[in-house]
Amino acid sequence: MKKITAVIALTLVVALLAGVVAYAESGYAYGEDVLSAFAPGWSEIFTDDTVISLSVGAEAGEVRFAWLSSDGKEAAFRISENSDMSDAKEIPVETSEATGDCMSNKVTVGGLETGKTYFYSYTEKGEWSEPQPITVQPEENFTVLFVSDAQIGRSGEETLEEVLIRDTCGWNYTVDKMTGRYPEAAFIISGGDQLQSADSITQMKAYLSPEALRSVPVANTIGNHDKGETLYGDVFNNPNEVNELLGDEAGTGYYYTYGDVLFITVNSNNNFLFDTAKVLKSAVKAYPDTKWRVVTMHHNPYSASLSDDEYSEYRLLFSSLFDCYDIDLVLSGHDHFYSRTEPMYAGEEAKGEGTVYVQSSSASGSNYDPLPDELASFTVSAFDVRVPTYTALTFTDSAIKGTTYRTDTDEIIDSFEVKDNTSDSDANIFTVFISMLKTLFSMI
Ligand SMILES: [Fe+2]
């Protein structure tokens, strides 16, 4: 009875709060009815101590899983082609000590056929979870959904339930909308700041709560709110992590492929140029011949906030490398507004081929930053309405086709095509140095 009363009270509080137009710098896509329907389920999210996360595999046909538990001694995982889990194959679980006296349980499943649906189930202490489907999407003309800065807990005092509920509701709403529109999406890329507090298991449970994330892998990025703590690495089972000299407690850069695309995720909190160069070099050496190369990093070197000195170092250090490694597309977040650039090379709009930089807004609506009074000259699209957005990227032979939606109305706010950036530059210490000098001159 007490529990029911508490839920009713909480629902009323949230319903009342929903009547307020904005919480600090937040702005959500959902209506009051959605929040009221979502709030009673919070206790289920809050108490789900073993929620599983799906990460992208090294290649299509591999999916990586991780979950926390209080005792990993009996953790087990199995996968089957049948929903009743008949003829299931048991996959070994790697268990290690993790954040908050938890154990981190990780599983890598390879050899899955594209175009086929499988079912998986996992357990701690013998009680198997409800089997969940996962479809390995075909590699031809596949689509990836790009978001950033769900940043659960950002809209107010990050430990308060009403703050967590409204941010989590916003994140769930966006995930539902985009996976509903693109049920065939191969995976999701998150540009970082998944949480407000890097060590908050509650916020992590909230981030993992959307039902669609039981079936769609996510390539997460280390944002400035994710660094310095081990939780990110405990919960996300990233492939091909690169052993960096100045790696973070959260993790390092990593890379993976899907179809004819090499995806490289770098930790832009680490400004040590040689570490980023090592990640790029390792990735390109492992997969030298893919048609497309896409980098994800939290901070955007070509932010529309040109005047903000914060970005100078990213442009100088990171973009010079991207120029030399022929990166086609860079995906970022951090600014909490959507923007896209012209193709860029050496600090300027490319005369020929260059790298396009796309920056996502907040995926939950927990916080927005204002656009600068004057946009940088290289910014061709920017969106400053306080509404969550998401971008669908479809990789074809001729182009990367991007479409960006506002989550509330489904209106398309930007659409673009990225063409192959096949400049002849070689990536070596000399070419990177020349590119840095050119970039430096462009910034003076
Ligand atoms: Fe952020």
CSV table of C-alpha atoms and ligand atoms in Angstrom, one decimal:
chain,number,residue,atom,x,y,z
A,1,MET,CA,0.0,0.0,0.0
A,2,LYS,CA,2.8,2.3,1.0
A,3,LYS,CA,4.5,1.7,-2.4
A,4,ILE,CA,1.3,2.4,-4.3
A,5,THR,CA,0.8,5.7,-2.4
A,6,ALA,CA,4.4,6.7,-3.1
A,7,VAL,CA,4.0,6.0,-6.8
A,8,ILE,CA,0.7,8.0,-6.9
A,9,ALA,CA,2.4,10.9,-5.0
A,10,LEU,CA,5.4,10.8,-7.3
A,11,THR,CA,3.1,10.8,-10.4
A,12,LEU,CA,1.3,13.8,-9.1
A,13,VAL,CA,4.6,15.6,-8.4
A,14,VAL,CA,5.8,14.9,-11.9
A,15,ALA,CA,2.5,15.8,-13.4
A,16,LEU,CA,2.7,19.1,-11.6
A,17,LEU,CA,6.2,19.7,-12.6
A,18,ALA,CA,5.3,19.0,-16.2
A,19,GLY,CA,3.1,22.1,-16.1
A,20,VAL,CA,6.2,24.2,-15.8
A,21,VAL,CA,7.4,25.2,-19.2
A,22,ALA,CA,11.2,24.6,-18.7
A,23,TYR,CA,13.6,23.4,-16.1
A,24,ALA,CA,16.7,25.6,-16.2
A,25,GLU,CA,18.1,25.1,-19.7
A,26,SER,CA,16.1,21.9,-20.6
A,27,GLY,CA,13.3,21.3,-23.1
A,28,TYR,CA,11.5,18.1,-23.8
A,29,ALA,CA,9.8,16.6,-26.8
A,30,TYR,CA,7.1,14.8,-24.9
A,31,GLY,CA,3.8,16.0,-23.5
A,32,GLU,CA,2.5,15.8,-20.0
A,33,ASP,CA,0.6,12.7,-20.7
A,34,VAL,CA,3.8,10.9,-21.8
A,35,LEU,CA,5.6,11.9,-18.6
A,36,SER,CA,2.6,10.9,-16.4
A,37,ALA,CA,2.5,7.5,-18.1
A,38,PHE,CA,6.3,7.1,-17.8
A,39,ALA,CA,6.8,8.1,-14.1
A,40,PRO,CA,5.2,5.1,-12.4
A,41,GLY,CA,7.7,2.8,-14.2
A,42,TRP,CA,10.7,4.6,-12.6
A,43,SER,CA,10.9,2.2,-9.7
A,44,GLU,CA,11.4,-0.7,-12.1
A,45,ILE,CA,14.2,1.2,-13.8
A,46,PHE,CA,15.8,2.2,-10.5
A,47,THR,CA,15.7,-1.3,-9.1
A,48,ASP,CA,16.9,-3.1,-12.3
A,49,ASP,CA,20.4,-3.8,-11.0
A,50,THR,CA,21.4,-6.2,-13.9
A,51,VAL,CA,20.1,-4.3,-16.9
A,52,ILE,CA,22.2,-5.4,-19.9
A,53,SER,CA,24.0,-3.1,-22.4
A,54,LEU,CA,24.6,-4.1,-26.1
A,55,SER,CA,27.8,-2.7,-27.7
A,56,VAL,CA,28.8,-2.8,-31.3
A,57,GLY,CA,31.1,-5.7,-32.4
A,58,ALA,CA,34.4,-5.4,-34.2
A,59,GLU,CA,32.6,-6.3,-37.5
A,60,ALA,CA,29.0,-7.0,-38.6
A,61,GLY,CA,28.1,-10.4,-37.1
A,62,GLU,CA,29.6,-9.7,-33.7
A,63,VAL,CA,27.6,-8.2,-30.8
A,64,ARG,CA,29.1,-7.5,-27.4
A,65,PHE,CA,27.1,-7.5,-24.1
A,66,ALA,CA,27.8,-6.4,-20.6
A,67,TRP,CA,25.9,-6.2,-17.3
A,68,LEU,CA,26.7,-5.5,-13.7
A,69,SER,CA,25.9,-7.9,-10.9
A,70,SER,CA,26.5,-8.2,-7.2
A,71,ASP,CA,28.0,-11.6,-7.6
A,72,GLY,CA,29.4,-12.6,-11.0
A,73,LYS,CA,30.3,-16.2,-9.9
A,74,GLU,CA,27.3,-17.8,-11.6
A,75,ALA,CA,26.8,-15.3,-14.4
A,76,ALA,CA,26.0,-17.1,-17.7
A,77,PHE,CA,24.8,-16.1,-21.2
A,78,ARG,CA,23.2,-18.1,-24.0
A,79,ILE,CA,22.0,-17.4,-27.5
A,80,SER,CA,19.6,-19.2,-29.8
A,81,GLU,CA,18.0,-19.0,-33.2
A,82,ASN,CA,14.7,-19.8,-31.5
A,83,SER,CA,12.6,-17.6,-29.2
A,84,ASP,CA,12.0,-20.6,-26.8
A,85,MET,CA,15.9,-20.8,-26.5
A,86,SER,CA,15.9,-24.3,-27.7
A,87,ASP,CA,19.3,-25.4,-29.1
A,88,ALA,CA,20.8,-22.4,-27.3
A,89,LYS,CA,24.6,-22.0,-27.3
A,90,GLU,CA,26.2,-21.0,-24.1
A,91,ILE,CA,28.9,-18.3,-24.4
A,92,PRO,CA,31.6,-17.9,-21.8
A,93,VAL,CA,31.3,-14.8,-19.5
A,94,GLU,CA,34.3,-12.7,-18.5
A,95,THR,CA,33.8,-11.3,-15.0
A,96,SER,CA,35.8,-8.6,-13.3
A,97,GLU,CA,35.5,-6.3,-10.3
A,98,ALA,CA,33.7,-3.1,-11.1
A,99,THR,CA,32.3,0.1,-9.8
A,100,GLY,CA,30.4,0.2,-6.5
A,101,ASP,CA,31.3,-3.3,-5.3
A,102,CYS,CA,29.7,-4.7,-8.4
A,103,MET,CA,31.0,-7.3,-10.8
A,104,SER,CA,31.1,-6.5,-14.5
A,105,ASN,CA,30.1,-9.4,-16.7
A,106,LYS,CA,31.1,-9.3,-20.4
A,107,VAL,CA,30.3,-11.5,-23.4
A,108,THR,CA,31.3,-11.3,-27.0
A,109,VAL,CA,29.2,-13.2,-29.5
A,110,GLY,CA,30.6,-13.6,-33.0
A,111,GLY,CA,29.8,-15.5,-36.2
A,112,LEU,CA,26.2,-14.2,-36.4
A,113,GLU,CA,24.6,-14.1,-39.8
A,114,THR,CA,23.5,-10.8,-41.2
A,115,GLY,CA,19.8,-10.6,-41.9
A,116,LYS,CA,19.0,-13.1,-39.3
A,117,THR,CA,17.3,-12.8,-35.9
A,118,TYR,CA,18.6,-14.4,-32.7
A,119,PHE,CA,17.5,-14.5,-29.1
A,120,TYR,CA,19.6,-14.1,-26.1
A,121,SER,CA,19.2,-14.6,-22.3
A,122,TYR,CA,21.5,-14.2,-19.3
A,123,THR,CA,21.5,-14.9,-15.7
A,124,GLU,CA,23.1,-14.4,-12.3
A,125,LYS,CA,22.2,-17.1,-9.7
A,126,GLY,CA,20.3,-19.3,-12.1
A,127,GLU,CA,17.3,-17.1,-13.0
A,128,TRP,CA,17.3,-16.6,-16.7
A,129,SER,CA,16.1,-13.3,-18.2
A,130,GLU,CA,13.3,-13.2,-20.7
A,131,PRO,CA,14.7,-14.0,-24.1
A,132,GLN,CA,15.3,-10.8,-26.2
A,133,PRO,CA,15.5,-10.7,-30.0
A,134,ILE,CA,18.5,-9.2,-31.8
A,135,THR,CA,18.6,-8.9,-35.6
A,136,VAL,CA,21.9,-8.5,-37.3
A,137,GLN,CA,21.2,-6.0,-40.1
A,138,PRO,CA,22.4,-6.5,-43.7
A,139,GLU,CA,25.6,-4.7,-44.5
A,140,GLU,CA,24.4,-3.2,-47.8
A,141,ASN,CA,23.0,0.4,-47.5
A,142,PHE,CA,22.7,0.1,-43.8
A,143,THR,CA,21.5,2.9,-41.5
A,144,VAL,CA,23.0,4.1,-38.2
A,145,LEU,CA,21.2,6.5,-35.8
A,146,PHE,CA,23.3,9.3,-34.3
A,147,VAL,CA,22.5,11.1,-31.1
A,148,SER,CA,24.5,12.7,-28.3
A,149,ASP,CA,24.4,14.1,-24.8
A,150,ALA,CA,21.4,12.3,-23.3
A,151,GLN,CA,23.2,13.4,-20.2
A,152,ILE,CA,20.7,11.9,-17.7
A,153,GLY,CA,20.5,14.1,-14.6
A,154,ARG,CA,21.6,17.4,-16.3
A,155,SER,CA,18.3,19.3,-16.0
A,156,GLY,CA,18.6,20.0,-12.3
A,157,GLU,CA,20.0,18.5,-9.0
A,158,GLU,CA,21.2,15.2,-10.5
A,159,THR,CA,20.3,13.0,-7.6
A,160,LEU,CA,16.6,14.1,-7.4
A,161,GLU,CA,14.1,11.6,-8.7
A,162,GLU,CA,12.0,14.1,-10.6
A,163,VAL,CA,15.1,15.3,-12.4
A,164,LEU,CA,16.1,11.8,-13.4
A,165,ILE,CA,12.6,10.8,-14.3
A,166,ARG,CA,12.0,13.7,-16.7
A,167,ASP,CA,15.5,13.3,-18.4
A,168,THR,CA,15.0,9.5,-18.6
A,169,CYS,CA,11.6,10.0,-20.1
A,170,GLY,CA,13.1,12.4,-22.7
A,171,TRP,CA,15.8,9.9,-23.6
A,172,ASN,CA,13.2,7.0,-23.8
A,173,TYR,CA,11.0,9.2,-26.0
A,174,THR,CA,13.8,9.9,-28.5
A,175,VAL,CA,15.0,6.3,-28.7
A,176,ASP,CA,11.4,5.2,-29.2
A,177,LYS,CA,10.8,7.7,-31.9
A,178,MET,CA,14.0,7.1,-33.9
A,179,THR,CA,13.9,3.3,-33.6
A,180,GLY,CA,10.2,3.4,-34.5
A,181,ARG,CA,11.0,5.4,-37.6
A,182,TYR,CA,14.1,3.3,-38.4
A,183,PRO,CA,13.5,-0.3,-37.1
A,184,GLU,CA,16.1,-1.5,-39.5
A,185,ALA,CA,18.9,0.6,-38.0
A,186,ALA,CA,22.0,-1.5,-37.5
A,187,PHE,CA,23.1,0.3,-34.4
A,188,ILE,CA,23.1,3.7,-32.6
A,189,ILE,CA,26.1,6.0,-32.1
A,190,SER,CA,26.1,8.2,-29.0
A,191,GLY,CA,28.5,11.1,-29.1
A,192,GLY,CA,29.2,11.1,-25.4
A,193,ASP,CA,27.9,12.6,-22.1
A,194,GLN,CA,25.5,9.6,-21.7
A,195,LEU,CA,25.3,10.6,-18.0
A,196,GLN,CA,25.7,13.8,-16.0
A,197,SER,CA,27.8,12.0,-13.3
A,198,ALA,CA,30.4,9.5,-14.6
A,199,ASP,CA,30.1,7.3,-11.5
A,200,SER,CA,26.3,7.2,-11.1
A,201,ILE,CA,25.0,3.7,-11.5
A,202,THR,CA,21.4,5.0,-11.2
A,203,GLN,CA,22.0,7.4,-14.1
A,204,MET,CA,23.5,4.5,-16.1
A,205,LYS,CA,20.5,2.3,-15.4
A,206,ALA,CA,18.3,5.2,-16.6
A,207,TYR,CA,20.4,5.6,-19.8
A,208,LEU,CA,20.1,1.8,-20.5
A,209,SER,CA,16.4,1.8,-19.8
A,210,PRO,CA,14.8,2.2,-23.3
A,211,GLU,CA,13.3,-1.1,-24.3
A,212,ALA,CA,14.8,-0.8,-27.8
A,213,LEU,CA,18.3,-0.9,-26.3
A,214,ARG,CA,17.8,-4.6,-25.4
A,215,SER,CA,17.9,-5.3,-29.2
A,216,VAL,CA,20.0,-2.5,-30.8
A,217,PRO,CA,23.7,-2.1,-30.0
A,218,VAL,CA,25.1,1.3,-29.1
A,219,ALA,CA,28.6,2.7,-29.8
A,220,ASN,CA,29.1,5.1,-26.9
A,221,THR,CA,31.7,7.8,-26.6
A,222,ILE,CA,33.6,9.1,-23.6
A,223,GLY,CA,32.3,12.7,-23.0
A,224,ASN,CA,33.6,15.1,-20.5
A,225,HIS,CA,30.9,13.8,-18.1
A,226,ASP,CA,31.9,10.2,-18.6
A,227,LYS,CA,35.7,10.5,-18.0
A,228,GLY,CA,37.7,9.8,-14.9
A,229,GLU,CA,35.6,6.9,-13.6
A,230,THR,CA,35.5,3.2,-14.4
A,231,LEU,CA,31.7,2.9,-14.8
A,232,TYR,CA,31.8,3.6,-18.6
A,233,GLY,CA,34.3,0.7,-19.1
A,234,ASP,CA,32.4,-1.6,-16.8
A,235,VAL,CA,29.1,-1.2,-18.7
A,236,PHE,CA,30.2,-0.7,-22.3
A,237,ASN,CA,32.0,-3.6,-23.9
A,238,ASN,CA,33.8,-1.8,-26.8
A,239,PRO,CA,35.7,-3.7,-29.5
A,240,ASN,CA,39.3,-3.1,-30.5
A,241,GLU,CA,40.3,-0.7,-27.7
A,242,VAL,CA,43.7,0.9,-28.3
A,243,ASN,CA,46.3,0.9,-25.6
A,244,GLU,CA,46.8,4.6,-25.1
A,245,LEU,CA,49.7,6.2,-23.2
A,246,LEU,CA,47.3,8.6,-21.4
A,247,GLY,CA,44.2,6.5,-21.3
A,248,ASP,CA,41.4,7.5,-19.1
A,249,GLU,CA,39.8,5.5,-16.2
A,250,ALA,CA,36.7,5.3,-18.4
A,251,GLY,CA,38.5,3.7,-21.3
A,252,THR,CA,40.3,4.5,-24.6
A,253,GLY,CA,39.6,5.0,-28.2
A,254,TYR,CA,38.3,2.0,-30.2
A,255,TYR,CA,37.3,1.1,-33.7
A,256,TYR,CA,35.0,-1.3,-35.6
A,257,THR,CA,33.6,-1.8,-39.1
A,258,TYR,CA,30.2,-2.4,-40.6
A,259,GLY,CA,29.8,-3.0,-44.3
A,260,ASP,CA,32.3,-0.8,-46.2
A,261,VAL,CA,32.7,1.7,-43.3
A,262,LEU,CA,35.4,2.0,-40.7
A,263,PHE,CA,34.2,3.7,-37.5
A,264,ILE,CA,36.7,5.1,-35.1
A,265,THR,CA,35.8,6.5,-31.7
A,266,VAL,CA,38.4,8.7,-30.0
A,267,ASN,CA,38.5,10.1,-26.5
A,268,SER,CA,38.7,13.8,-27.0
A,269,ASN,CA,39.3,14.4,-23.3
A,270,ASN,CA,42.8,13.1,-24.1
A,271,ASN,CA,44.6,15.8,-26.0
A,272,PHE,CA,47.8,13.9,-26.3
A,273,LEU,CA,48.2,13.9,-30.1
A,274,PHE,CA,50.1,10.7,-30.2
A,275,ASP,CA,47.3,8.8,-28.6
A,276,THR,CA,44.7,9.9,-31.1
A,277,ALA,CA,47.2,9.3,-33.9
A,278,LYS,CA,47.7,5.8,-32.5
A,279,VAL,CA,44.0,5.0,-32.5
A,280,LEU,CA,43.6,6.3,-36.1
A,281,LYS,CA,46.7,4.4,-37.2
A,282,SER,CA,45.7,1.2,-35.6
A,283,ALA,CA,42.2,1.4,-37.1
A,284,VAL,CA,43.4,2.2,-40.6
A,285,LYS,CA,46.1,-0.4,-40.5
A,286,ALA,CA,43.5,-3.1,-39.5
A,287,TYR,CA,41.0,-2.0,-42.1
A,288,PRO,CA,42.9,0.0,-44.8
A,289,ASP,CA,40.5,-0.4,-47.7
A,290,THR,CA,37.0,0.6,-46.5
A,291,LYS,CA,35.2,3.2,-48.7
A,292,TRP,CA,34.1,5.3,-45.8
A,293,ARG,CA,35.9,6.5,-42.6
A,294,VAL,CA,33.8,8.0,-39.8
A,295,VAL,CA,35.2,9.4,-36.5
A,296,THR,CA,33.2,10.0,-33.4
A,297,MET,CA,34.6,12.4,-30.7
A,298,HIS,CA,32.7,14.3,-28.0
A,299,HIS,CA,34.1,17.8,-28.7
A,300,ASN,CA,33.5,19.3,-32.1
A,301,PRO,CA,36.7,20.8,-33.7
A,302,TYR,CA,34.5,22.8,-36.0
A,303,SER,CA,31.8,24.0,-33.5
A,304,ALA,CA,29.6,26.8,-34.7
A,305,SER,CA,30.9,28.6,-31.6
A,306,LEU,CA,34.0,29.7,-33.5
A,307,SER,CA,34.9,32.4,-31.1
A,308,ASP,CA,35.1,29.9,-28.2
A,309,ASP,CA,38.8,29.3,-27.6
A,310,GLU,CA,37.9,25.9,-26.2
A,311,TYR,CA,37.8,24.5,-29.7
A,312,SER,CA,41.1,25.8,-31.0
A,313,GLU,CA,43.1,22.9,-29.6
A,314,TYR,CA,40.7,20.3,-31.0
A,315,ARG,CA,40.9,21.8,-34.5
A,316,LEU,CA,44.7,22.0,-34.4
A,317,LEU,CA,45.3,18.6,-32.9
A,318,PHE,CA,42.5,16.4,-34.0
A,319,SER,CA,41.5,17.8,-37.3
A,320,SER,CA,45.0,17.9,-38.6
A,321,LEU,CA,45.0,14.1,-38.1
A,322,PHE,CA,41.6,13.7,-39.8
A,323,ASP,CA,42.9,15.7,-42.8
A,324,CYS,CA,45.7,13.2,-43.2
A,325,TYR,CA,43.7,10.1,-42.6
A,326,ASP,CA,41.1,11.1,-45.2
A,327,ILE,CA,38.2,11.0,-42.7
A,328,ASP,CA,34.8,11.5,-44.4
A,329,LEU,CA,32.6,12.4,-41.5
A,330,VAL,CA,33.2,13.4,-37.9
A,331,LEU,CA,30.3,13.1,-35.4
A,332,SER,CA,30.3,15.1,-32.1
A,333,GLY,CA,28.2,16.6,-29.4
A,334,HIS,CA,29.1,18.7,-26.3
A,335,ASP,CA,27.6,22.0,-27.5
A,336,HIS,CA,24.0,20.8,-27.0
A,337,PHE,CA,22.7,22.2,-30.3
A,338,TYR,CA,22.7,20.7,-33.8
A,339,SER,CA,25.1,21.9,-36.4
A,340,ARG,CA,26.8,20.8,-39.6
A,341,THR,CA,29.8,22.2,-41.6
A,342,GLU,CA,30.9,22.4,-45.2
A,343,PRO,CA,33.6,19.8,-46.0
A,344,MET,CA,36.7,21.2,-44.2
A,345,TYR,CA,40.4,20.8,-44.8
A,346,ALA,CA,43.3,22.4,-43.0
A,347,GLY,CA,41.1,24.9,-41.1
A,348,GLU,CA,39.2,26.1,-44.1
A,349,GLU,CA,36.3,25.2,-46.3
A,350,ALA,CA,37.8,22.6,-48.7
A,351,LYS,CA,38.2,23.7,-52.3
A,352,GLY,CA,37.9,20.0,-53.2
A,353,GLU,CA,37.3,17.1,-50.9
A,354,GLY,CA,37.3,17.5,-47.1
A,355,THR,CA,35.8,16.3,-43.9
A,356,VAL,CA,32.2,17.1,-42.8
A,357,TYR,CA,31.6,17.7,-39.1
A,358,VAL,CA,28.1,17.0,-37.7
A,359,GLN,CA,27.2,17.8,-34.1
A,360,SER,CA,24.1,16.5,-32.4
A,361,SER,CA,21.9,18.3,-29.9
A,362,SER,CA,20.8,16.8,-26.6
A,363,ALA,CA,19.1,13.5,-27.2
A,364,SER,CA,17.0,13.7,-24.0
A,365,GLY,CA,16.3,17.4,-23.8
A,366,SER,CA,18.1,17.7,-20.4
A,367,ASN,CA,20.1,20.8,-21.4
A,368,TYR,CA,20.7,23.1,-24.3
A,369,ASP,CA,23.3,25.7,-25.0
A,370,PRO,CA,22.5,28.9,-27.0
A,371,LEU,CA,23.8,29.3,-30.5
A,372,PRO,CA,26.4,32.0,-30.8
A,373,ASP,CA,25.3,35.4,-32.1
A,374,GLU,CA,27.4,34.9,-35.1
A,375,LEU,CA,27.8,31.5,-36.6
A,376,ALA,CA,31.1,30.4,-37.9
A,377,SER,CA,31.4,30.8,-41.7
A,378,PHE,CA,31.8,27.1,-42.3
A,379,THR,CA,28.5,26.3,-40.5
A,380,VAL,CA,25.9,25.4,-43.1
A,381,SER,CA,23.2,24.2,-40.8
A,382,ALA,CA,22.3,25.0,-37.2
A,383,PHE,CA,19.2,24.4,-35.1
A,384,ASP,CA,18.6,26.2,-31.8
A,385,VAL,CA,15.1,25.3,-30.9
A,386,ARG,CA,15.1,23.6,-27.5
A,387,VAL,CA,14.0,20.2,-28.8
A,388,PRO,CA,15.8,16.9,-28.9
A,389,THR,CA,17.1,15.8,-32.3
A,390,TYR,CA,18.5,12.7,-33.9
A,391,THR,CA,20.2,12.0,-37.2
A,392,ALA,CA,19.8,8.9,-39.5
A,393,LEU,CA,22.9,8.1,-41.5
A,394,THR,CA,22.6,5.7,-44.5
A,395,PHE,CA,25.8,4.4,-46.0
A,396,THR,CA,25.6,3.8,-49.8
A,397,ASP,CA,28.2,3.3,-52.4
A,398,SER,CA,27.9,6.9,-53.7
A,399,ALA,CA,27.3,8.9,-50.5
A,400,ILE,CA,26.6,9.0,-46.8
A,401,LYS,CA,23.0,10.3,-46.7
A,402,GLY,CA,22.1,12.1,-43.5
A,403,THR,CA,18.6,13.2,-42.3
A,404,THR,CA,18.1,15.1,-39.0
A,405,TYR,CA,14.8,15.2,-37.3
A,406,ARG,CA,13.4,17.1,-34.4
A,407,THR,CA,11.9,14.5,-32.0
A,408,ASP,CA,8.7,16.3,-31.1
A,409,THR,CA,7.2,16.9,-34.6
A,410,ASP,CA,9.3,14.5,-36.7
A,411,GLU,CA,10.0,17.5,-39.0
A,412,ILE,CA,13.2,17.2,-41.0
A,413,ILE,CA,15.5,20.0,-40.0
A,414,ASP,CA,18.5,19.1,-42.1
A,415,SER,CA,19.4,16.7,-44.9
A,416,PHE,CA,22.7,16.3,-46.5
A,417,GLU,CA,25.1,14.0,-48.5
A,418,VAL,CA,28.7,13.4,-47.6
A,419,LYS,CA,30.8,12.5,-50.7
A,420,ASP,CA,33.9,10.3,-50.5
A,421,ASN,CA,36.9,12.2,-49.2
A,422,THR,CA,39.7,10.5,-51.1
A,423,SER,CA,42.4,13.1,-51.1
A,424,ASP,CA,45.9,11.8,-51.7
A,425,SER,CA,47.5,13.0,-48.5
A,426,ASP,CA,49.6,10.5,-46.6
A,427,ALA,CA,49.4,10.3,-42.9
A,428,ASN,CA,52.9,10.6,-41.4
A,429,ILE,CA,54.5,12.9,-39.0
A,430,PHE,CA,55.5,15.3,-41.8
A,431,THR,CA,52.1,15.6,-43.4
A,432,VAL,CA,50.4,16.0,-40.0
A,433,PHE,CA,52.8,18.8,-39.1
A,434,ILE,CA,52.2,20.6,-42.4
A,435,SER,CA,48.4,20.3,-41.9
A,436,MET,CA,48.8,21.6,-38.3
A,437,LEU,CA,50.7,24.6,-39.6
A,438,LYS,CA,48.1,25.3,-42.3
A,439,THR,CA,45.3,25.0,-39.7
A,440,LEU,CA,47.2,27.3,-37.3
A,441,PHE,CA,47.5,30.0,-40.0
A,442,SER,CA,43.8,29.7,-40.8
A,443,MET,CA,43.0,30.4,-37.1
A,444,ILE,CA,45.2,33.5,-36.8
B,1,FE,FE,27.1,17.4,-22.6
